[in-house]
Amino acid sequence: GDAAEMRAYFMREGDLKQMRRSNEKRYAAFAQKLDLNSNFPQHLTAAFDGLYTMAYFGEDLLPYWNRNGEKTIEDLYVEAEEEYKEVMAKCYEFDRQLMADAYLVGGKEYAELCALAYRQSVSAFQMSESSDGELLYFTPQVGPVDEYYPASPLYLRYNPKLVEAMLNPFFYYSESGKWGKPYPVHDLGGYPIVNGQTVGGDMPIEEAGNALIMTAAIAKMEKNASYAEKHWETLTHWAGYLLEIGTDTGDQLTTDNFAGGCHHHANLSAKSILGIASYAKLAEMLNKKEEAKKYMDAACEMVKEWEESAYAGDHYRLAFDQPDSWGMKYNLIWDRLLDLNLFPERIIQKEMDFYLTKMNEFGCPLDSRHSYTKTDWMVWTGSLSTDSTTFRKFILPLHKFMNETKDRVPMADLINTDQSKVIDFRGRSVVGGYFIRLLEQN
C-alpha cells in the first residue's frame, strides 16, 4: 500500500493493514511485521525476478541462477531458505576475514571503507552465461572497460574468473568481426539491449591499456596465462596499436575526461607503457621470448622518454606540454603489482612527496585543474607508497569525508576535497578499486 499511510497506521495501531493506493505521487511499499520478542532469530527473504538479464547480440540471456531455464523464482525462495544457515555462516566468516585483512594493511578506517565498497560494487553487477557457456559479468551499460578497470582489484582479489567474465564480451565483439578496429570498443550498449557501442567517442589507448593490464593481472592471480593465450591474436593487435602510437598520446580521450579535455596526458601515456609491458609479461609466461623482449625493450625506452617529457622539477606534469600542471599518476600502481619494474623509484617518491603538499581536508585533488578528486584513484595513488603511514595519509581524509558528508546518497567517487560535498558519480562499481592495497597480500 501507500508507504506514508502504512507508517502512520503502524505508529498509531502497532499493526499493519493493506492501504489503498494514493492518487498522489508517493511511494508504494511492501511491509512485514516481525515479533521482536521471539525466542528465535527471524529473517525475511526477498527476491526480484527480471525473467531475463538482457538481450545480448540477438540472444535473450537468462540470469545465472536460472541459466538452464529449469528454475522458477519460487524454487529460488525454497533453496535460499534451505541454505540460509550455511550461507550466512560463510558470509559472517567472509566479513570477519575481509575486515581483518583490510585492517592489517590499512587500519580501521581503510577496513570500513572496504566494507562499504564491497557491497556497493558487487551490487552493481549482473551475471549470466552465453549460449556458448561463456560467463558474463556486467554492469547495466556493459562497460565501459574504463569502469571495469578501477573496479577490478576487488574481483582480482577474490575471484579472477569474474574479471575474465567482464572482459569476455569485449573479446567476443572484437573477435566476431563486429568491431573491426585495432583496440577495444568503449562499451557494448546498455540495459536491456546489448548490440554494440552506444556512448559516442572511442577511447583507444585508455581501453587497450586497461584490457592488457587487466589480462596480465588475471594471469598473475591465476598463476598462468591460459586466458591470455585464448585471446592472443586480439591482445597482439591491441599491444601493437599502443606500440605504434608511442609515448605521446596526442589528443586522445582519457577516463578522466569529465575534468576537461587534456592532450598529451602523462598518466594516459603511463597506462599505455604499462599495457605494452603487460603484453610482454604475458608473452614471457607463454614462452614467446622474441615478442616478450621486443615489447619490454620498447616499454623501457618509452619510460625514458616519459620521464624527460613529464619532468617538472619537484614533480611530473599532468600533460607533457603544460609545464605548471600536475596530476595523480595512479596508473603507475600496476608497475609494482605486476612486477614490471619499469618506472624508477625516484619517480614514485618524487610524486608522492609532491601530492602530500597538495592535500586538502578531504584528500588530494585529482589534478591541478580542480579541487575535486576521484576516490578510487586517490586510494590507488596512496597505494603507490609501500609505507603504511603514507598510505593512511590518503585514507584518513577519505574516511573523514564519508563520515561527515551530509549528502544522503550512495557512496560517491567524485567528491570535493575542500568541503564535504559530493560532486557526482554515485553508487558505482568503481569503488571496488579500494581493494587494490589488498592485492599485494595474496
Short mmCIF file of C-alpha atoms in Angstrom, two decimals:
data_model
loop_
_atom_site.label_atom_id
_atom_site.label_comp_id
_atom_site.label_asym_id
_atom_site.label_seq_id
_atom_site.Cartn_x
_atom_site.Cartn_y
_atom_site.Cartn_z
CA GLY A 1 0.00 0.00 0.00
CA ASP A 2 0.88 3.66 0.31
CA ALA A 3 4.10 3.94 2.31
CA ALA A 4 3.17 7.07 4.30
CA GLU A 5 -0.27 5.75 5.23
CA MET A 6 1.09 2.38 6.31
CA ARG A 7 3.74 4.01 8.51
CA ALA A 8 1.16 6.28 10.16
CA TYR A 9 -1.19 3.36 10.81
CA PHE A 10 1.57 1.22 12.28
CA MET A 11 2.72 4.01 14.60
CA ARG A 12 -0.87 4.52 15.74
CA GLU A 13 -2.09 0.90 15.97
CA GLY A 14 1.11 -1.14 16.23
CA ASP A 15 -0.07 -3.30 13.35
CA LEU A 16 -0.31 -3.44 9.57
CA LYS A 17 -3.17 -3.50 7.13
CA GLN A 18 -3.35 -3.08 3.38
CA MET A 19 -3.91 0.52 2.39
CA ARG A 20 -5.46 1.96 -0.73
CA ARG A 21 -3.07 3.27 -3.34
CA SER A 22 -2.87 7.03 -3.06
CA ASN A 23 -3.63 9.21 -6.07
CA GLU A 24 -0.72 11.38 -5.04
CA LYS A 25 2.72 10.64 -6.46
CA ARG A 26 4.04 8.88 -3.36
CA TYR A 27 5.92 5.67 -2.73
CA ALA A 28 4.16 2.34 -2.67
CA ALA A 29 5.68 -0.08 -0.18
CA PHE A 30 5.75 -3.66 0.99
CA ALA A 31 5.67 -4.08 4.77
CA GLN A 32 6.14 -7.07 7.08
CA LYS A 33 5.79 -7.16 10.86
CA LEU A 34 8.27 -9.19 12.91
CA ASP A 35 7.86 -10.10 16.57
CA LEU A 36 10.88 -8.70 18.40
CA ASN A 37 10.03 -10.81 21.47
CA SER A 38 10.51 -14.03 19.54
CA ASN A 39 12.76 -16.69 21.07
CA PHE A 40 14.45 -17.43 17.73
CA PRO A 41 16.15 -15.27 15.08
CA GLN A 42 13.90 -14.09 12.29
CA HIS A 43 14.63 -13.09 8.73
CA LEU A 44 12.88 -12.10 5.54
CA THR A 45 13.76 -13.44 2.10
CA ALA A 46 13.16 -11.04 -0.79
CA ALA A 47 13.93 -11.60 -4.45
CA PHE A 48 13.30 -9.92 -7.78
CA ASP A 49 12.73 -11.94 -10.94
CA GLY A 50 13.59 -9.95 -14.04
CA LEU A 51 12.97 -13.09 -16.14
CA TYR A 52 15.87 -12.14 -18.46
CA THR A 53 19.01 -10.12 -17.78
CA MET A 54 19.21 -8.53 -21.23
CA ALA A 55 19.30 -9.09 -24.99
CA TYR A 56 22.89 -9.91 -25.92
CA PHE A 57 23.59 -9.70 -29.67
CA GLY A 58 20.25 -11.26 -30.54
CA GLU A 59 20.27 -13.73 -27.64
CA ASP A 60 17.94 -13.30 -24.65
CA LEU A 61 20.10 -14.03 -21.62
CA LEU A 62 18.66 -15.76 -18.60
CA PRO A 63 20.00 -14.82 -15.16
CA TYR A 64 22.85 -17.02 -13.95
CA TRP A 65 20.75 -18.71 -11.24
CA ASN A 66 18.37 -19.88 -13.98
CA ARG A 67 20.86 -20.18 -16.85
CA ASN A 68 19.44 -23.53 -17.95
CA GLY A 69 15.83 -22.27 -17.83
CA GLU A 70 14.76 -25.01 -15.42
CA LYS A 71 14.00 -23.00 -12.26
CA THR A 72 11.36 -20.56 -11.06
CA ILE A 73 11.59 -17.74 -8.57
CA GLU A 74 9.64 -19.93 -6.16
CA ASP A 75 12.36 -22.59 -6.44
CA LEU A 76 14.90 -19.92 -5.60
CA TYR A 77 13.00 -18.99 -2.45
CA VAL A 78 12.95 -22.62 -1.32
CA GLU A 79 16.68 -23.08 -2.00
CA ALA A 80 17.56 -19.85 -0.21
CA GLU A 81 15.62 -20.93 2.87
CA GLU A 82 17.17 -24.40 2.90
CA GLU A 83 20.70 -22.98 2.57
CA TYR A 84 20.16 -19.98 4.86
CA LYS A 85 22.24 -21.08 7.85
CA GLU A 86 25.09 -22.42 5.73
CA VAL A 87 25.25 -19.31 3.54
CA MET A 88 25.05 -16.91 6.47
CA ALA A 89 27.87 -18.75 8.23
CA LYS A 90 30.03 -18.29 5.13
CA CYS A 91 29.04 -14.61 4.97
CA TYR A 92 29.99 -13.99 8.60
CA GLU A 93 33.33 -15.70 8.10
CA PHE A 94 34.00 -13.71 4.92
CA ASP A 95 33.09 -10.46 6.69
CA ARG A 96 35.44 -11.27 9.54
CA GLN A 97 38.32 -12.13 7.21
CA LEU A 98 37.80 -9.09 4.97
CA MET A 99 37.88 -6.72 7.95
CA ALA A 100 40.92 -8.44 9.48
CA ASP A 101 42.89 -8.37 6.20
CA ALA A 102 42.00 -4.76 5.42
CA TYR A 103 42.76 -3.65 8.98
CA LEU A 104 46.18 -5.28 8.75
CA VAL A 105 47.23 -3.34 5.63
CA GLY A 106 45.46 -0.02 6.21
CA GLY A 107 43.93 0.26 9.65
CA LYS A 108 40.36 0.54 10.91
CA GLU A 109 39.38 3.36 8.56
CA TYR A 110 40.57 1.51 5.47
CA ALA A 111 38.71 -1.62 6.57
CA GLU A 112 35.49 0.35 6.99
CA LEU A 113 35.84 1.89 3.52
CA CYS A 114 36.39 -1.57 2.02
CA ALA A 115 33.28 -2.89 3.78
CA LEU A 116 31.19 -0.10 2.22
CA ALA A 117 32.79 -0.56 -1.19
CA TYR A 118 32.33 -4.33 -1.31
CA ARG A 119 28.55 -4.25 -1.10
CA GLN A 120 28.17 -1.32 -3.47
CA SER A 121 30.46 -2.68 -6.18
CA VAL A 122 29.10 -6.22 -6.19
CA SER A 123 25.51 -4.94 -6.20
CA ALA A 124 26.19 -3.05 -9.43
CA PHE A 125 26.85 -6.24 -11.43
CA GLN A 126 24.68 -8.90 -13.00
CA MET A 127 25.88 -12.35 -14.04
CA SER A 128 24.77 -14.54 -16.90
CA GLU A 129 26.08 -17.09 -19.37
CA SER A 130 26.10 -17.00 -23.15
CA SER A 131 24.80 -19.87 -25.27
CA ASP A 132 28.46 -20.87 -25.75
CA GLY A 133 28.80 -21.36 -21.98
CA GLU A 134 30.90 -18.22 -21.54
CA LEU A 135 30.50 -16.46 -18.20
CA LEU A 136 29.40 -12.82 -18.45
CA TYR A 137 29.65 -10.31 -15.57
CA PHE A 138 28.41 -6.86 -16.42
CA THR A 139 27.03 -3.56 -15.23
CA PRO A 140 23.85 -2.30 -16.93
CA GLN A 141 25.80 -0.35 -19.56
CA VAL A 142 28.02 -3.40 -20.25
CA GLY A 143 31.20 -1.49 -19.74
CA PRO A 144 32.84 0.82 -20.32
CA VAL A 145 36.12 -1.01 -19.87
CA ASP A 146 37.38 2.06 -18.03
CA GLU A 147 34.78 1.38 -15.32
CA TYR A 148 35.72 -2.29 -15.04
CA TYR A 149 39.40 -1.37 -14.75
CA PRO A 150 39.04 0.61 -11.50
CA ALA A 151 36.58 -1.96 -10.10
CA SER A 152 38.84 -4.92 -10.91
CA PRO A 153 41.03 -5.07 -7.74
CA LEU A 154 38.11 -6.35 -5.64
CA TYR A 155 37.42 -9.17 -8.12
CA LEU A 156 41.07 -9.95 -8.77
CA ARG A 157 41.47 -10.35 -5.01
CA TYR A 158 38.59 -12.77 -4.51
CA ASN A 159 37.69 -14.34 -7.88
CA PRO A 160 39.69 -13.50 -11.05
CA LYS A 161 37.20 -15.52 -13.12
CA LEU A 162 34.80 -12.62 -12.68
CA VAL A 163 37.36 -10.27 -14.26
CA GLU A 164 37.55 -12.67 -17.19
CA ALA A 165 33.75 -12.52 -17.34
CA MET A 166 33.92 -8.70 -17.52
CA LEU A 167 36.29 -8.86 -20.48
CA ASN A 168 34.61 -11.75 -22.32
CA PRO A 169 32.03 -9.57 -24.15
CA PHE A 170 34.76 -7.21 -25.39
CA PHE A 171 36.92 -10.03 -26.70
CA TYR A 172 33.83 -11.53 -28.34
CA TYR A 173 32.94 -8.24 -30.04
CA SER A 174 36.44 -7.82 -31.47
CA GLU A 175 36.90 -11.46 -32.47
CA SER A 176 33.46 -11.77 -34.08
CA GLY A 177 34.35 -9.13 -36.65
CA LYS A 178 31.58 -6.81 -35.41
CA TRP A 179 34.07 -4.11 -34.33
CA GLY A 180 36.97 -4.15 -36.78
CA LYS A 181 39.27 -1.67 -35.02
CA PRO A 182 42.73 -2.43 -33.53
CA TYR A 183 41.67 -1.53 -29.97
CA PRO A 184 38.72 -2.47 -27.72
CA VAL A 185 35.29 -0.94 -28.04
CA HIS A 186 34.43 1.57 -25.30
CA ASP A 187 31.13 -0.07 -24.31
CA LEU A 188 28.62 -2.55 -25.73
CA GLY A 189 25.32 -0.81 -25.19
CA GLY A 190 23.00 -0.55 -22.21
CA TYR A 191 20.29 -2.38 -20.39
CA PRO A 192 18.26 -4.08 -21.73
CA ILE A 193 19.78 -4.15 -25.24
CA VAL A 194 23.44 -5.01 -25.92
CA ASN A 195 24.28 -4.74 -29.60
CA GLY A 196 27.39 -2.54 -29.65
CA GLN A 197 28.78 0.81 -28.60
CA THR A 198 26.25 3.49 -27.67
CA VAL A 199 28.43 6.12 -25.99
CA GLY A 200 29.95 8.43 -28.56
CA GLY A 201 33.73 8.68 -28.88
CA ASP A 202 36.30 5.90 -28.87
CA MET A 203 38.97 5.76 -26.15
CA PRO A 204 41.61 3.68 -27.95
CA ILE A 205 44.66 3.99 -25.66
CA GLU A 206 42.58 4.04 -22.48
CA GLU A 207 40.66 0.86 -23.25
CA ALA A 208 43.57 -1.03 -24.87
CA GLY A 209 45.77 -0.26 -21.86
CA ASN A 210 43.00 -1.26 -19.45
CA ALA A 211 42.35 -4.58 -21.17
CA LEU A 212 46.04 -5.53 -21.40
CA ILE A 213 46.73 -4.63 -17.76
CA MET A 214 43.63 -6.49 -16.55
CA THR A 215 44.56 -9.58 -18.58
CA ALA A 216 48.08 -9.55 -17.13
CA ALA A 217 46.62 -9.15 -13.64
CA ILE A 218 44.37 -12.18 -14.23
CA ALA A 219 47.42 -14.20 -15.28
CA LYS A 220 49.34 -13.17 -12.18
CA MET A 221 46.49 -14.02 -9.82
CA GLU A 222 45.76 -17.35 -11.55
CA LYS A 223 49.48 -18.10 -11.95
CA ASN A 224 49.04 -18.97 -15.62
CA ALA A 225 48.36 -17.14 -18.89
CA SER A 226 45.77 -19.51 -20.34
CA TYR A 227 43.14 -16.78 -20.61
CA ALA A 228 45.58 -14.55 -22.49
CA GLU A 229 46.54 -17.44 -24.78
CA LYS A 230 42.89 -17.93 -25.70
CA HIS A 231 42.75 -14.32 -26.96
CA TRP A 232 46.35 -13.89 -28.06
CA GLU A 233 45.70 -12.61 -31.58
CA THR A 234 43.40 -9.89 -30.24
CA LEU A 235 45.81 -8.90 -27.48
CA THR A 236 48.58 -8.68 -30.07
CA HIS A 237 46.52 -6.23 -32.14
CA TRP A 238 45.88 -4.07 -29.07
CA ALA A 239 49.51 -4.08 -27.93
CA GLY A 240 50.67 -3.36 -31.47
CA TYR A 241 48.34 -0.37 -31.61
CA LEU A 242 49.83 1.07 -28.42
CA LEU A 243 53.35 0.48 -29.71
CA GLU A 244 52.54 2.30 -32.93
CA ILE A 245 51.15 5.35 -31.07
CA GLY A 246 54.31 5.71 -28.97
CA THR A 247 54.94 7.67 -25.79
CA ASP A 248 52.93 10.82 -26.60
CA THR A 249 49.20 10.07 -26.56
CA GLY A 250 48.31 13.19 -28.55
CA ASP A 251 44.68 14.32 -28.29
CA GLN A 252 43.12 11.04 -27.17
CA LEU A 253 40.34 10.87 -24.58
CA THR A 254 41.08 9.64 -21.08
CA THR A 255 38.78 8.15 -18.46
CA ASP A 256 39.11 11.46 -16.57
CA ASN A 257 37.75 13.49 -19.46
CA PHE A 258 34.93 14.73 -17.21
CA ALA A 259 37.60 17.09 -15.80
CA GLY A 260 38.10 18.57 -19.27
CA GLY A 261 39.98 17.52 -22.37
CA CYS A 262 43.71 17.17 -21.88
CA HIS A 263 46.08 16.45 -24.75
CA HIS A 264 49.49 14.77 -24.28
CA HIS A 265 48.30 13.29 -20.99
CA ALA A 266 51.17 11.86 -18.91
CA ASN A 267 49.05 9.43 -16.86
CA LEU A 268 47.42 8.07 -20.02
CA SER A 269 50.89 7.64 -21.52
CA ALA A 270 51.97 5.72 -18.41
CA LYS A 271 48.97 3.40 -18.87
CA SER A 272 49.94 2.80 -22.48
CA ILE A 273 53.52 1.94 -21.48
CA LEU A 274 52.29 -0.43 -18.78
CA GLY A 275 49.87 -2.00 -21.26
CA ILE A 276 52.76 -2.75 -23.62
CA ALA A 277 54.82 -4.16 -20.76
CA SER A 278 51.82 -6.25 -19.63
CA TYR A 279 51.72 -7.83 -23.08
CA ALA A 280 55.45 -8.55 -22.80
CA LYS A 281 54.87 -10.19 -19.41
CA LEU A 282 52.13 -12.39 -20.86
CA ALA A 283 54.36 -13.31 -23.82
CA GLU A 284 57.08 -14.31 -21.37
CA MET A 285 54.64 -16.52 -19.45
CA LEU A 286 53.65 -18.18 -22.74
CA ASN A 287 57.31 -18.72 -23.70
CA LYS A 288 57.06 -16.30 -26.63
CA LYS A 289 60.53 -14.96 -25.95
CA GLU A 290 61.01 -12.85 -29.07
CA GLU A 291 57.76 -10.96 -28.57
CA ALA A 292 58.44 -10.57 -24.85
CA LYS A 293 61.82 -8.96 -25.48
CA LYS A 294 60.58 -6.70 -28.28
CA TYR A 295 57.73 -5.23 -26.26
CA MET A 296 59.57 -4.98 -22.94
CA ASP A 297 62.53 -3.24 -24.59
CA ALA A 298 60.12 -0.80 -26.21
CA ALA A 299 58.40 -0.11 -22.88
CA CYS A 300 61.76 0.57 -21.21
CA GLU A 301 62.69 3.12 -23.88
CA MET A 302 59.28 4.77 -23.58
CA VAL A 303 59.78 5.23 -19.82
CA LYS A 304 62.93 7.23 -20.52
CA GLU A 305 61.02 9.42 -22.97
CA TRP A 306 58.18 9.76 -20.49
CA GLU A 307 60.41 10.95 -17.65
CA GLU A 308 62.11 13.53 -19.85
CA SER A 309 58.82 14.85 -21.28
CA ALA A 310 56.92 14.94 -17.95
CA TYR A 311 59.71 16.31 -15.74
CA ALA A 312 58.79 19.47 -13.83
CA GLY A 313 61.44 19.71 -11.13
CA ASP A 314 59.78 18.57 -7.91
CA HIS A 315 57.06 16.55 -9.70
CA TYR A 316 55.88 15.29 -13.09
CA ARG A 317 53.38 17.12 -15.29
CA LEU A 318 49.72 16.36 -15.92
CA ALA A 319 50.40 16.92 -19.62
CA PHE A 320 53.72 16.93 -21.47
CA ASP A 321 53.04 20.40 -22.95
CA GLN A 322 51.84 22.04 -19.68
CA PRO A 323 54.90 23.00 -17.58
CA ASP A 324 52.98 24.13 -14.47
CA SER A 325 50.47 21.28 -14.38
CA TRP A 326 50.34 18.24 -12.12
CA GLY A 327 48.07 15.25 -11.60
CA MET A 328 47.91 11.94 -9.75
CA LYS A 329 49.71 9.17 -11.68
CA TYR A 330 47.52 6.42 -10.24
CA ASN A 331 48.12 4.05 -13.19
CA LEU A 332 51.71 3.56 -12.01
CA ILE A 333 50.50 1.23 -9.23
CA TRP A 334 50.45 -1.66 -11.73
CA ASP A 335 54.20 -1.30 -12.31
CA ARG A 336 54.75 -2.82 -8.88
CA LEU A 337 51.68 -5.07 -8.71
CA LEU A 338 52.59 -6.81 -11.98
CA ASP A 339 56.33 -6.94 -11.18
CA LEU A 340 57.15 -4.89 -14.29
CA ASN A 341 59.62 -2.56 -12.53
CA LEU A 342 59.78 -0.03 -15.36
CA PHE A 343 59.43 3.31 -13.60
CA PRO A 344 62.36 4.14 -11.27
CA GLU A 345 61.57 4.55 -7.57
CA ARG A 346 62.73 8.17 -7.72
CA ILE A 347 59.71 8.98 -9.92
CA ILE A 348 57.27 7.42 -7.45
CA GLN A 349 58.90 9.05 -4.43
CA LYS A 350 59.00 12.48 -6.04
CA GLU A 351 55.33 12.25 -6.99
CA MET A 352 54.26 11.03 -3.52
CA ASP A 353 56.17 13.82 -1.77
CA PHE A 354 54.53 16.35 -4.08
CA TYR A 355 50.98 15.03 -3.58
CA LEU A 356 51.32 15.42 0.18
CA THR A 357 51.92 19.15 -0.32
CA LYS A 358 48.61 19.42 -2.21
CA MET A 359 46.41 17.71 0.38
CA ASN A 360 43.17 19.40 1.44
CA GLU A 361 40.88 18.45 4.34
CA PHE A 362 39.27 15.58 2.45
CA GLY A 363 42.14 14.44 0.26
CA CYS A 364 44.38 15.16 -2.68
CA PRO A 365 42.77 16.75 -5.79
CA LEU A 366 42.79 14.69 -8.96
CA ASP A 367 44.94 17.27 -10.74
CA SER A 368 45.84 20.95 -10.90
CA ARG A 369 42.64 21.98 -12.70
CA HIS A 370 40.10 21.38 -9.92
CA SER A 371 39.78 20.89 -6.16
CA TYR A 372 37.74 17.70 -6.52
CA THR A 373 39.10 14.16 -6.58
CA LYS A 374 38.22 10.63 -7.65
CA THR A 375 38.13 8.47 -4.54
CA ASP A 376 39.20 5.25 -6.28
CA TRP A 377 42.18 6.99 -7.85
CA MET A 378 43.13 8.52 -4.50
CA VAL A 379 43.30 5.04 -2.93
CA TRP A 380 45.42 3.84 -5.89
CA THR A 381 47.70 6.84 -5.53
CA GLY A 382 48.13 6.26 -1.81
CA SER A 383 48.97 2.65 -2.61
CA LEU A 384 51.94 3.78 -4.72
CA SER A 385 53.78 4.04 -1.41
CA THR A 386 54.72 0.80 0.33
CA ASP A 387 54.88 2.77 3.58
CA SER A 388 51.69 2.29 5.64
CA THR A 389 51.97 5.72 7.28
CA THR A 390 51.97 7.45 3.89
CA PHE A 391 49.09 5.26 2.68
CA ARG A 392 46.99 6.30 5.69
CA LYS A 393 47.57 9.96 4.87
CA PHE A 394 45.40 9.32 1.80
CA ILE A 395 42.87 7.08 3.56
CA LEU A 396 42.08 9.17 6.64
CA PRO A 397 40.81 12.23 4.69
CA LEU A 398 38.63 9.97 2.52
CA HIS A 399 37.20 8.22 5.58
CA LYS A 400 36.57 11.65 7.15
CA PHE A 401 34.61 12.75 4.08
CA MET A 402 32.42 9.63 4.04
CA ASN A 403 31.81 10.06 7.77
CA GLU A 404 30.98 13.76 7.68
CA THR A 405 29.24 14.47 4.37
CA LYS A 406 25.57 15.38 4.76
CA ASP A 407 24.74 14.20 1.23
CA ARG A 408 22.50 11.20 1.78
CA VAL A 409 23.41 9.33 -1.39
CA PRO A 410 25.14 6.03 -2.14
CA MET A 411 28.91 6.31 -1.77
CA ALA A 412 30.17 8.69 -4.45
CA ASP A 413 33.53 8.51 -6.20
CA LEU A 414 33.76 12.14 -7.33
CA ILE A 415 33.95 14.40 -4.26
CA ASN A 416 35.21 17.77 -3.10
CA THR A 417 38.49 17.83 -1.19
CA ASP A 418 37.90 21.22 0.44
CA GLN A 419 34.29 20.75 1.56
CA SER A 420 32.18 17.70 2.44
CA LYS A 421 30.03 17.84 -0.68
CA VAL A 422 29.54 15.13 -3.29
CA ILE A 423 30.16 16.23 -6.89
CA ASP A 424 28.86 13.26 -8.93
CA PHE A 425 29.22 9.53 -9.72
CA ARG A 426 27.12 7.87 -7.01
CA GLY A 427 26.60 4.21 -6.26
CA ARG A 428 29.06 2.94 -8.90
CA SER A 429 31.04 -0.29 -9.12
CA VAL A 430 34.40 1.52 -9.40
CA VAL A 431 34.79 1.66 -5.61
CA GLY A 432 35.93 -1.96 -5.92
CA GLY A 433 39.22 -0.19 -6.62
CA TYR A 434 39.64 0.42 -2.88
CA PHE A 435 40.81 -3.20 -2.64
CA ILE A 436 43.97 -2.51 -4.61
CA ARG A 437 46.01 -2.32 -1.39
CA LEU A 438 44.96 -5.90 -0.62
CA LEU A 439 46.19 -7.31 -3.94
CA GLU A 440 49.77 -7.49 -2.71
CA GLN A 441 48.67 -9.67 0.21
CA ASN A 442 47.82 -12.70 -1.98
#
